[in-house]
């Protein structure tokens, strides 16, 4: 049984969550480690939040693209660049060259 761990990226669909799983691979020529991310559509009965760390397992197909279900959810929300709120900028401030 395959068990993956990832971070919830989106919950905009009914009973479905998009979970991002990242892994580190070495470049075949240069050997530099590169992070690769793959998104999975996961069946969600419990109602997870964006940024929450979850584990999910393979199961029977729920739909054409959804073949995973949430196995275990962590209550802690992980802050990353996609889930973190951006600071507000001053209104009316223009960026660019002065004339």
C-alpha positions in Angstrom: 0.0 0.0 0.0 1.4 3.4 -1.0 1.4 6.1 1.6 2.4 9.6 0.7 2.9 12.7 2.8 2.1 16.2 1.5 0.7 19.7 2.1 -2.8 20.7 1.2 -2.7 23.3 -1.6 -6.4 23.7 -2.5 -9.8 22.7 -1.1 -12.1 24.5 -3.5 -13.8 21.3 -4.7 -16.4 19.3 -2.8 -14.9 16.4 -0.8 -11.6 16.8 -2.7 -8.3 18.3 -1.8 -5.3 19.0 -3.9 -2.2 17.8 -2.1 1.4 18.8 -3.2 4.1 16.1 -2.6 7.7 17.3 -2.9 10.8 15.2 -3.4 14.5 15.9 -4.0 16.3 14.5 -7.0 19.8 14.9 -8.2 20.4 16.4 -11.6 21.7 13.6 -13.9 24.8 15.6 -15.2 25.6 18.2 -12.6 24.5 16.4 -9.4 22.8 19.5 -8.0 19.8 18.6 -5.8 16.5 19.9 -7.3 13.1 19.9 -5.6 10.3 18.4 -7.7 6.6 18.8 -6.8 3.7 16.7 -7.9 0.0 17.5 -7.1 -2.5 14.8 -6.3 -6.3 15.0 -6.1 -7.3 13.3 -2.8 -10.7 12.3 -1.5 -11.4 14.3 1.7 -14.2 13.3 4.1 -12.8 15.2 7.1 -12.5 18.7 5.7 -8.8 19.6 5.8 -7.5 23.2 5.6 -5.1 24.7 3.1 -1.5 24.4 4.5 -2.3 21.3 6.6 0.1 18.4 6.4 -1.7 15.1 5.6 -0.9 11.5 4.7 -2.9 9.8 2.0 -3.1 6.2 0.6 -4.0 4.6 -2.7 -7.6 3.3 -3.0 -10.3 2.5 -5.5 -11.0 5.2 -8.1 -13.5 7.9 -6.8 -13.5 9.7 -10.2 -11.4 10.0 -13.4 -8.5 11.7 -11.6 -9.0 10.9 -7.9 -7.5 7.6 -6.7 -6.3 8.6 -3.3 -7.9 9.2 0.1 -6.7 11.0 3.2 -5.4 8.5 5.8 -4.1 10.8 8.5 -4.3 14.5 8.9 -2.1 16.7 11.1 -3.7 19.6 12.9 -0.7 21.9 12.5 -0.9 24.3 9.5 2.4 24.6 7.5 3.3 28.1 6.3 4.8 28.3 2.9 4.9 30.8 0.0 1.6 29.6 -1.4 -0.4 29.7 1.9 1.4 32.7 3.6 -0.5 36.0 3.4 1.3 38.8 1.4 1.9 42.1 3.1 -0.2 45.0 1.9 1.5 47.7 -0.1 0.7 51.4 0.1 -2.1 52.5 -2.1 -1.3 55.1 -4.7 2.4 54.3 -4.8 3.7 53.9 -8.3 6.7 51.8 -9.1 8.9 52.5 -12.1 10.9 55.3 -13.6 10.3 58.9 -12.7 9.8 61.3 -15.6 
